[in-house]
Amino acid sequence: MTEDKNRINRMEDQLIDMRLAVSVLLETVTQHQRNFETMQRNFDTVSTEIRDIRIDMREIRADMQEMRADMLQMQSEVRGLQTENRRILDILQNRNSEDDSLVKK
């Protein structure tokens, strides 16, 4: 009878050990689930930030293209002014040359 009692005690001990093991496994699964949910939230946050950065980059690119177009227009206007200034200077210099030649005669 003691042998049967020992066997029953060992079975009870094994059952307790198995229950503890299952409890630990459930706790581990719960912790992994929390970690997974945290990682998912972080991933969602990073994805949102990347999307926002892409939008910002598109806006910056559009602004840069607009600024480049403005700069090209200004360059064209400056070239036109330079040409006009040269023409005016040429006219003034020719007058001065003519005035000089009249004075020398």
Short mmCIF file of C-alpha atoms in Angstrom, two decimals, residues 73-87:
data_model
loop_
_atom_site.label_atom_id
_atom_site.label_comp_id
_atom_site.label_asym_id
_atom_site.label_seq_id
_atom_site.Cartn_x
_atom_site.Cartn_y
_atom_site.Cartn_z
CA GLN A 73 13.17 83.94 -64.36
CA MET A 74 15.27 86.34 -62.28
CA GLN A 75 18.41 85.28 -64.16
CA SER A 76 16.64 85.97 -67.42
CA GLU A 77 15.52 89.39 -66.19
CA VAL A 78 19.05 90.21 -64.99
CA ARG A 79 20.47 89.21 -68.37
CA GLY A 80 17.92 91.45 -70.04
CA LEU A 81 18.89 94.33 -67.76
CA GLN A 82 22.57 93.69 -68.43
CA THR A 83 21.93 93.77 -72.17
CA GLU A 84 19.94 96.98 -71.83
CA ASN A 85 22.69 98.54 -69.68
CA ARG A 86 25.32 97.61 -72.27
CA ARG A 87 23.20 99.14 -75.02
#
